[in-house]
Coordinates of C-alpha atoms (C1' of nucleotides) in Angstrom, one line a residue:
Chain A
M19 CA -149.2 -182.2 113.7
K20 CA -149.5 -179.6 116.5
F21 CA -146.3 -177.9 117.3
A22 CA -146.9 -174.8 119.5
K23 CA -149.7 -174.4 121.9
I24 CA -152.7 -173.7 119.7
P25 CA -155.3 -171.2 120.8
M26 CA -158.7 -172.7 121.3
A27 CA -160.1 -169.8 119.3
T28 CA -158.0 -171.0 116.3
I29 CA -159.6 -174.4 116.5
V30 CA -163.1 -173.0 116.5
R31 CA -162.3 -170.8 113.6
L32 CA -160.9 -173.7 111.6
S33 CA -164.3 -175.4 111.9
I34 CA -165.9 -172.2 110.7
Y35 CA -163.5 -172.0 107.7
M36 CA -164.2 -175.6 106.9
R37 CA -167.9 -175.1 106.9
T38 CA -167.6 -172.1 104.6
L39 CA -165.2 -174.0 102.3
Q40 CA -167.6 -176.9 102.1
E41 CA -170.3 -174.5 100.9
L42 CA -167.9 -173.0 98.4
L43 CA -167.2 -176.5 97.1
E44 CA -170.9 -177.1 96.5
D45 CA -170.8 -173.9 94.4
D46 CA -167.9 -175.3 92.4
V47 CA -165.4 -172.7 93.6
D48 CA -162.0 -174.4 93.5
V49 CA -159.6 -171.7 94.6
I50 CA -160.1 -168.9 97.1
S51 CA -158.0 -166.2 98.6
S52 CA -157.7 -165.6 102.3
E53 CA -159.3 -162.2 101.7
R54 CA -162.4 -163.6 100.1
L55 CA -162.7 -166.4 102.6
A56 CA -162.2 -163.9 105.5
K57 CA -165.0 -161.8 104.3
Q58 CA -167.4 -164.7 104.2
C59 CA -166.4 -165.8 107.6
G60 CA -166.3 -162.4 109.1
V61 CA -162.7 -162.4 110.2
N62 CA -159.4 -160.7 109.2
P63 CA -157.5 -162.3 106.3
A64 CA -154.2 -162.4 108.3
Q65 CA -156.1 -164.3 110.9
I66 CA -156.9 -167.1 108.6
R67 CA -153.3 -167.3 107.4
K68 CA -152.0 -167.3 110.9
D69 CA -154.4 -169.9 112.1
L70 CA -153.4 -172.2 109.2
A71 CA -149.7 -171.4 109.8
Y72 CA -149.8 -173.1 113.2
F73 CA -150.2 -176.4 111.2
G74 CA -148.2 -175.9 108.0
E75 CA -148.4 -174.2 104.6
F76 CA -151.5 -175.0 102.7
G77 CA -151.8 -172.2 100.2
V78 CA -150.1 -171.2 97.0
R79 CA -148.5 -167.7 97.0
G80 CA -150.0 -165.5 94.4
V81 CA -152.9 -167.9 94.0
G82 CA -154.8 -168.7 97.1
Y83 CA -156.0 -172.0 98.6
R84 CA -157.4 -175.0 96.7
V85 CA -160.8 -175.4 98.3
N86 CA -161.1 -179.2 98.4
E87 CA -157.5 -179.7 99.5
L88 CA -157.9 -177.2 102.3
V89 CA -161.1 -178.8 103.5
N90 CA -159.3 -182.1 103.8
Q91 CA -156.3 -180.5 105.4
I92 CA -158.5 -178.9 108.0
K93 CA -160.2 -182.2 108.6
D94 CA -156.8 -183.7 109.2
I95 CA -155.9 -180.9 111.6
L96 CA -159.1 -181.3 113.6
G97 CA -159.1 -185.1 113.5
L98 CA -162.2 -185.4 111.4
N99 CA -161.0 -187.8 108.8
R100 CA -162.3 -190.7 110.8
P101 CA -165.7 -191.7 112.3
W102 CA -166.8 -190.5 115.7
N103 CA -169.4 -192.3 117.7
L104 CA -171.8 -190.4 119.9
A105 CA -174.1 -191.4 122.7
M106 CA -177.1 -189.3 123.6
V107 CA -178.1 -189.3 127.3
G108 CA -181.5 -187.9 127.9
L109 CA -184.2 -188.3 125.2
G110 CA -186.6 -185.5 126.1
N111 CA -187.6 -182.9 123.6
L112 CA -184.1 -181.6 123.0
G113 CA -182.3 -184.9 122.9
S114 CA -184.8 -186.5 120.5
A115 CA -184.8 -183.4 118.2
L116 CA -181.0 -183.5 118.1
I117 CA -180.9 -187.2 117.1
R118 CA -183.3 -186.5 114.3
H119 CA -181.4 -183.4 113.3
G120 CA -179.4 -184.1 110.2
N121 CA -176.4 -182.0 110.9
F122 CA -174.5 -184.5 113.0
I123 CA -174.6 -187.1 110.2
K124 CA -173.7 -184.5 107.6
H125 CA -170.5 -183.8 109.4
G126 CA -169.5 -187.4 110.0
Y127 CA -170.8 -187.9 113.5
M128 CA -172.8 -191.0 114.2
F129 CA -175.2 -191.8 117.1
T130 CA -174.5 -195.3 118.3
A131 CA -176.2 -195.3 121.7
A132 CA -179.1 -193.5 123.4
F133 CA -180.0 -193.6 127.1
D134 CA -182.8 -192.4 129.3
I135 CA -184.3 -193.4 132.7
D136 CA -188.0 -193.1 131.7
P137 CA -189.4 -196.7 131.7
Q138 CA -191.8 -195.5 129.0
K139 CA -188.9 -194.8 126.7
I140 CA -186.7 -197.7 127.3
G141 CA -186.8 -200.2 124.5
K142 CA -188.3 -197.7 122.0
R143 CA -186.8 -197.5 118.6
L144 CA -185.7 -194.0 117.4
P145 CA -186.2 -192.9 113.7
N146 CA -182.5 -193.7 113.1
G147 CA -183.0 -197.3 114.2
L148 CA -181.3 -196.9 117.6
I149 CA -183.0 -198.4 120.6
I150 CA -183.2 -196.5 123.8
N151 CA -181.4 -198.2 126.7
H152 CA -181.6 -197.5 130.4
V153 CA -178.8 -195.4 131.9
D154 CA -177.9 -198.3 134.1
E155 CA -176.5 -200.0 131.1
L156 CA -174.5 -197.0 130.0
E157 CA -171.0 -198.1 131.0
E158 CA -171.4 -201.5 129.3
I159 CA -172.9 -200.3 126.1
I160 CA -170.6 -197.4 125.7
K161 CA -167.6 -199.7 125.9
Q162 CA -169.1 -202.3 123.7
R163 CA -170.1 -199.8 120.9
E164 CA -166.9 -197.8 121.2
V165 CA -168.6 -194.5 121.8
H166 CA -166.2 -191.6 121.8
V167 CA -168.3 -188.6 122.9
G168 CA -171.3 -188.3 125.2
I169 CA -174.0 -185.7 124.7
I170 CA -175.9 -184.7 127.8
T171 CA -179.4 -183.4 127.3
T172 CA -180.8 -184.3 130.7
P173 CA -182.3 -181.9 133.1
A174 CA -179.7 -179.8 135.0
S175 CA -180.2 -181.9 138.1
E176 CA -179.0 -185.1 136.5
A177 CA -176.2 -183.7 134.4
Q178 CA -173.4 -184.1 136.9
S179 CA -174.3 -187.7 137.7
V180 CA -174.5 -188.6 134.1
A181 CA -171.1 -186.9 133.5
N182 CA -169.6 -189.1 136.2
Q183 CA -171.0 -192.2 134.6
L184 CA -169.7 -191.2 131.2
V185 CA -166.2 -190.6 132.7
L186 CA -166.4 -194.0 134.4
A187 CA -167.2 -195.6 131.1
G188 CA -164.1 -194.1 129.7
I189 CA -165.5 -191.2 127.8
N190 CA -163.1 -188.3 127.3
G191 CA -165.3 -185.8 125.4
I192 CA -168.7 -184.4 126.5
L193 CA -171.0 -182.0 124.8
N194 CA -173.2 -180.7 127.6
F195 CA -176.6 -179.1 126.8
A196 CA -177.7 -179.0 130.5
P197 CA -177.5 -175.5 131.9
V198 CA -175.0 -176.3 134.6
Q199 CA -171.2 -176.3 134.9
I200 CA -170.3 -179.9 135.2
Q201 CA -167.0 -181.0 136.9
V202 CA -164.9 -183.7 135.3
P203 CA -161.3 -184.8 135.6
D204 CA -158.7 -183.2 133.3
C205 CA -158.6 -186.2 131.0
C206 CA -162.2 -185.3 129.9
H207 CA -162.9 -182.4 127.6
V208 CA -166.3 -180.7 128.0
E209 CA -167.9 -178.2 125.7
N210 CA -171.1 -176.5 126.8
V211 CA -174.0 -175.4 124.7
D212 CA -176.2 -173.0 126.6
F213 CA -178.4 -170.9 124.4
T214 CA -179.9 -168.9 127.3
I215 CA -176.4 -167.5 127.8
K216 CA -176.3 -166.4 124.2
L217 CA -179.7 -164.8 124.7
D218 CA -178.3 -162.9 127.7
S219 CA -175.6 -161.5 125.4
I220 CA -178.2 -160.4 122.9
A221 CA -180.2 -158.8 125.7
Y222 CA -177.2 -156.9 126.8
H223 CA -176.4 -155.7 123.3
L224 CA -180.0 -154.6 122.8
S225 CA -180.1 -152.8 126.1
F226 CA -176.8 -151.0 125.9
G227 CA -175.8 -150.7 122.3
S228 CA -173.0 -152.6 120.7
Chain B
M24 CA -174.0 -148.2 133.2
K25 CA -171.3 -149.2 130.8
F26 CA -168.3 -147.0 131.0
A27 CA -165.3 -148.4 129.2
K28 CA -165.5 -150.8 126.3
I29 CA -166.5 -154.1 127.8
P30 CA -165.0 -157.3 126.5
M31 CA -167.6 -159.7 125.1
A32 CA -166.0 -162.5 127.2
T33 CA -166.9 -160.5 130.3
I34 CA -170.5 -160.4 129.3
V35 CA -170.6 -164.2 128.7
R36 CA -168.9 -164.8 132.1
L37 CA -171.4 -162.6 133.9
S38 CA -174.2 -164.8 132.6
I39 CA -172.3 -167.8 133.9
Y40 CA -171.7 -166.2 137.3
M41 CA -175.4 -165.4 137.4
R42 CA -176.4 -169.0 136.7
T43 CA -174.1 -170.3 139.4
L44 CA -175.3 -167.7 141.9
Q45 CA -178.9 -168.6 141.2
E46 CA -178.1 -172.2 142.0
L47 CA -176.3 -171.1 145.2
L48 CA -179.4 -169.1 146.2
E49 CA -181.5 -172.3 145.9
D50 CA -179.1 -173.9 148.3
D51 CA -179.5 -171.0 150.7
V52 CA -176.0 -169.7 150.4
D53 CA -176.2 -166.0 151.0
V54 CA -172.7 -164.8 150.9
I55 CA -169.9 -166.0 148.6
S56 CA -166.3 -165.0 148.0
S57 CA -164.8 -164.5 144.5
E58 CA -162.6 -167.4 145.3
R59 CA -165.3 -169.9 145.9
L60 CA -167.5 -168.6 143.1
A61 CA -164.4 -168.8 140.8
K62 CA -163.9 -172.4 141.6
Q63 CA -167.5 -173.3 140.8
C64 CA -167.4 -171.4 137.5
G65 CA -163.9 -172.6 136.5
V66 CA -162.3 -169.2 136.3
N67 CA -159.7 -167.1 138.2
P68 CA -161.0 -165.2 141.2
A69 CA -159.4 -161.9 140.0
Q70 CA -161.2 -162.4 136.8
I71 CA -164.5 -162.3 138.5
R72 CA -163.6 -159.1 140.4
K73 CA -162.3 -157.4 137.3
D74 CA -165.4 -158.4 135.3
L75 CA -167.6 -156.8 138.0
A76 CA -165.3 -153.8 138.4
Y77 CA -166.2 -152.7 134.9
F78 CA -169.7 -151.9 136.3
G79 CA -169.2 -150.8 139.9
E80 CA -168.4 -152.2 143.3
F81 CA -170.7 -155.0 144.3
G82 CA -168.9 -156.8 147.1
V83 CA -167.9 -156.1 150.7
R84 CA -164.2 -156.2 151.5
G85 CA -163.3 -158.9 154.0
V86 CA -166.7 -160.5 153.4
G87 CA -167.6 -161.3 149.8
Y88 CA -170.7 -160.9 147.7
R89 CA -174.3 -161.1 148.9
V90 CA -175.7 -163.7 146.5
N91 CA -179.1 -162.4 145.9
E92 CA -178.0 -158.8 145.6
L93 CA -175.3 -159.8 143.1
V94 CA -177.8 -161.8 141.0
N95 CA -179.9 -158.7 140.7
Q96 CA -177.0 -156.5 140.0
I97 CA -175.8 -158.8 137.2
K98 CA -179.4 -158.8 135.8
D99 CA -179.3 -155.0 135.8
I100 CA -175.9 -155.1 134.0
L101 CA -177.1 -157.4 131.3
G102 CA -180.5 -155.8 130.9
L103 CA -182.4 -158.8 132.2
N104 CA -184.7 -157.1 134.7
R105 CA -187.4 -156.7 132.1
P106 CA -189.3 -159.1 129.8
W107 CA -187.9 -160.1 126.4
N108 CA -190.1 -161.4 123.7
L109 CA -188.9 -164.1 121.3
A110 CA -190.1 -165.3 117.9
M111 CA -189.2 -168.7 116.7
V112 CA -188.8 -169.1 112.9
G113 CA -188.8 -172.7 111.8
L114 CA -190.7 -175.3 113.7
G115 CA -189.0 -178.5 112.7
N116 CA -187.6 -180.9 115.3
L117 CA -185.2 -178.4 116.8
G118 CA -187.5 -175.4 116.9
S119 CA -190.4 -177.3 118.4
A120 CA -188.1 -178.9 121.0
L121 CA -186.7 -175.5 122.0
I122 CA -190.2 -174.0 122.4
R123 CA -191.2 -176.8 124.7
H124 CA -187.8 -176.6 126.5
G125 CA -188.4 -174.9 129.9
N126 CA -185.1 -173.0 130.1
F127 CA -186.1 -169.9 128.2
I128 CA -189.1 -169.3 130.4
K129 CA -187.0 -170.0 133.5
H130 CA -184.7 -167.1 132.6
G131 CA -187.4 -164.7 131.8
Y132 CA -187.7 -165.2 128.0
M133 CA -191.1 -165.5 126.4
F134 CA -192.1 -166.9 123.1
T135 CA -194.7 -164.6 121.6
A136 CA -194.6 -165.7 117.9
A137 CA -193.8 -168.8 115.9
F138 CA -193.4 -169.0 112.1
D139 CA -193.0 -171.7 109.5
I140 CA -193.8 -172.2 105.8
D141 CA -195.1 -175.7 105.9
P142 CA -198.9 -175.5 105.2
Q143 CA -199.4 -178.5 107.4
K144 CA -198.1 -176.6 110.4
I145 CA -199.7 -173.2 109.8
G146 CA -202.6 -172.6 112.2
K147 CA -201.5 -175.4 114.6
R148 CA -201.4 -174.6 118.3
L149 CA -198.2 -175.3 120.2
P150 CA -198.1 -176.7 123.8
N151 CA -197.5 -173.2 125.1
G152 CA -200.7 -172.0 123.4
L153 CA -198.9 -170.1 120.5
I154 CA -200.3 -170.6 117.0
I155 CA -197.9 -171.1 114.2
N156 CA -198.1 -168.4 111.5
H157 CA -196.8 -168.3 108.0
V158 CA -193.5 -166.5 107.5
D159 CA -195.3 -164.2 105.1
E160 CA -196.9 -162.6 108.1
L161 CA -193.7 -162.3 110.0
E162 CA -193.2 -158.5 109.7
E163 CA -196.7 -157.6 110.7
I164 CA -196.9 -160.0 113.6
I165 CA -193.4 -159.2 115.0
K166 CA -194.3 -155.5 115.1
Q167 CA -197.7 -156.1 116.6
R168 CA -196.4 -158.3 119.4
E169 CA -193.3 -156.3 120.1
V170 CA -190.9 -159.2 119.5
H171 CA -187.3 -158.3 120.5
V172 CA -185.3 -161.3 119.4
G173 CA -185.7 -163.7 116.5
I174 CA -184.6 -167.3 116.8
I175 CA -183.7 -169.0 113.5
T176 CA -184.1 -172.8 113.4
T177 CA -184.7 -173.2 109.7
P178 CA -182.6 -175.2 107.3
A179 CA -179.3 -173.5 106.4
S180 CA -180.7 -172.7 103.0
E181 CA -183.5 -170.5 104.4
A182 CA -181.5 -168.8 107.2
Q183 CA -180.3 -165.7 105.3
S184 CA -183.7 -164.9 103.8
V185 CA -185.3 -165.3 107.2
A186 CA -182.6 -163.0 108.7
N187 CA -183.4 -160.4 106.1
Q188 CA -187.0 -160.5 106.9
L189 CA -186.4 -160.2 110.7
V190 CA -184.2 -157.2 110.1
L191 CA -186.9 -155.6 107.9
A192 CA -189.3 -156.2 110.7
G193 CA -187.1 -154.2 113.0
I194 CA -185.5 -157.0 114.9
N195 CA -182.0 -156.1 116.3
G196 CA -181.1 -159.4 117.9
I197 CA -180.9 -162.9 116.4
L198 CA -180.1 -166.3 117.8
N199 CA -179.1 -168.4 114.9
F200 CA -179.2 -172.2 115.1
A201 CA -178.8 -172.7 111.3
P202 CA -175.3 -173.8 110.4
V203 CA -174.4 -170.8 108.2
Q204 CA -172.9 -167.5 108.8
I205 CA -175.7 -165.0 108.2
Q206 CA -175.0 -161.4 107.1
V207 CA -176.9 -158.6 108.8
P208 CA -176.5 -154.8 109.1
D209 CA -174.5 -153.5 112.1
C210 CA -177.6 -152.5 114.0
C211 CA -178.5 -156.2 114.4
H212 CA -176.6 -158.4 116.8
V213 CA -176.3 -162.1 115.9
E214 CA -175.3 -165.0 118.2
N215 CA -174.7 -168.4 116.6
V216 CA -175.3 -171.7 118.2
D217 CA -173.6 -174.4 116.2
F218 CA -173.1 -177.6 118.1
T219 CA -171.2 -179.4 115.3
I220 CA -168.5 -176.8 115.7
K221 CA -168.3 -177.7 119.4
L222 CA -168.1 -181.4 118.5
D223 CA -165.2 -180.5 116.1
S224 CA -163.4 -179.0 119.1
I225 CA -164.0 -182.1 121.1
A226 CA -162.8 -184.3 118.2
Y227 CA -159.6 -182.2 118.0
H228 CA -159.0 -182.6 121.8
L229 CA -159.5 -186.3 121.7
S230 CA -157.2 -186.7 118.7
F231 CA -154.4 -184.5 119.9
G232 CA -154.5 -184.3 123.6
S233 CA -155.5 -181.1 125.5
Chain C
dT30 C1' -137.9 -163.5 79.1
dG31 C1' -139.1 -160.0 82.2
dA32 C1' -142.2 -156.9 84.3
dA33 C1' -146.5 -156.4 86.6
dT34 C1' -149.7 -158.4 89.6
dA35 C1' -151.6 -161.3 93.1
dA36 C1' -151.7 -163.5 97.3
dT37 C1' -149.3 -166.3 100.8
dG38 C1' -146.4 -166.8 105.1
dT39 C1' -144.4 -164.5 108.9
dG40 C1' -141.7 -161.3 112.1
dA41 C1' -142.8 -157.2 114.4
dA42 C1' -146.1 -154.1 116.4
dT43 C1' -150.3 -153.5 118.5
dA44 C1' -154.2 -154.5 121.1
dA45 C1' -156.8 -157.1 124.2
dT46 C1' -157.2 -160.1 128.0
dA47 C1' -156.0 -162.3 132.2
dT48 C1' -153.3 -162.6 136.4
dC49 C1' -150.6 -161.0 140.2
dA50 C1' -149.9 -158.7 144.2
dC51 C1' -151.0 -155.5 147.5
dA52 C1' -153.3 -151.5 149.6
dT53 C1' -157.8 -151.1 151.5
dT54 C1' -161.7 -152.1 154.2
dA55 C1' -164.7 -155.4 157.1
dT56 C1' -165.1 -158.6 160.7
dT57 C1' -163.9 -161.3 164.6
dA58 C1' -161.7 -162.5 168.8
dG59 C1' -159.0 -161.5 172.7
Chain D
dC12 C1' -159.6 -151.1 171.5
dT13 C1' -156.3 -153.5 169.0
dA14 C1' -154.4 -157.2 166.4
dA15 C1' -155.3 -160.9 163.3
dT16 C1' -157.7 -162.5 159.5
dA17 C1' -160.4 -162.4 155.3
dA18 C1' -161.6 -160.8 151.0
dT19 C1' -162.5 -156.9 147.8
dG20 C1' -160.9 -153.5 144.2
dT21 C1' -157.3 -152.1 141.3
dG22 C1' -152.7 -150.5 139.3
dA23 C1' -149.0 -153.0 137.3
dT24 C1' -147.5 -156.9 134.9
dA25 C1' -147.6 -160.8 132.1
dT26 C1' -149.7 -163.3 128.7
dT27 C1' -152.2 -164.1 124.7
dA28 C1' -154.3 -162.9 120.4
dT29 C1' -154.9 -160.0 116.5
dT30 C1' -153.4 -157.1 112.9
dC31 C1' -150.0 -154.9 110.1
dA32 C1' -146.7 -154.7 106.6
dC33 C1' -143.6 -156.6 103.7
dA34 C1' -140.5 -160.2 101.8
dT35 C1' -141.4 -164.1 99.1
dT36 C1' -143.2 -166.9 95.4
dA37 C1' -146.6 -168.0 91.6
dT38 C1' -148.9 -166.5 87.6
dT39 C1' -150.1 -163.8 83.5
dC40 C1' -149.2 -161.1 79.6
dA41 C1' -146.6 -158.4 76.6

DNA sequence: TGAATAATGTGAATAATATCACATTATTAG
DNA sequence: CTAATAATGTGATATTATTCACATTATTCA
């Protein structure tokens, strides 16, 4: 898998196609054309075909794509046909809410560690059964439990230091909810989720038209 | 303001520059070059200059940019030098956590309405003083309180119907946390926040190298 | 079987975006 | 005051991403 250099935008769109295809599956649709899928995802049909073409041929000419096959093929492409273990660092409002949020589980992600520094929280059991550990134990526990991805939901001020510790513990993927740009070595891939930036985009659009 | 067609990516980057500049302000930096700012934001220096050039000349040749002036100029560009009122629809784990999360306030956004359908929640007072109303009252309250942006944190199944109601109530901007693609008329601008998609990108990178 | 239809896969064309490179303008120091 | 240095603003260039358009292949129906 993976021949040419794949645009990041393609990867993101593949996730979106997959989500939509999974919904279609639930509605018992078993074949779909790039045209119909494109409409549902809000993209151009050729875009879908090109995105998939980076990785092979998955459709049937004159017919379309078999939905359940394509879901699995996209999962293969993205590396989702295996479990991924997550560690949450920072169990404030947001962190706790995310752990309780069903969407991670639904897509095959599993929380296997949770950290905070608040003595009041250490040792507490979360609704999913996980016990909150002190950040001091981060490296050891992350290695022990084979965590793959760290999620940072600490205040901005702590994010960089947490990121450093995650990297030290051997983590190569970070999902960062703290509103700062964290610096990591090239071996580590960071994705940022900053909703106030999205709000800024909305504000811009509302202020100055499309 | 706004002469040529501005790339969406530019708008997003302007938010990021602004965040970084605000941090610099707190550290009493008062002038910065595009080169240093670029490094901190992880972009190319020429990119910053080009992004700003869409809107005017904000720097001083041979010197750089005055940090506090530039923050304000970017706020003007994005339409952030005014209050924006938000309505939260869906007060489950995520919605409640977001309302309590300080980041919206910090950037000038204000929650002025909150809606749910759970009878247990209706009438309850949130930590910020807001009282939760039934979604049936959405249109009336949104108009009354001059809400500008709706935030959807309902289950996926409810998101489209909530979006429809928001549009009916005159809302032109939606921040959607539900993991579905919602359909709205062109007058309404939607931004999606889907962290499982970001996780998928991380999974891909971890599986197949950069 | 063969013609009509449908929809993929893909090279070529187009459009959008990012980067380079340098002319221009401030500042500083001798 | 002049030369050296620093850093912006921007036309030109390079790169990347998207869309078009059509050849190809599967299916259906007469």
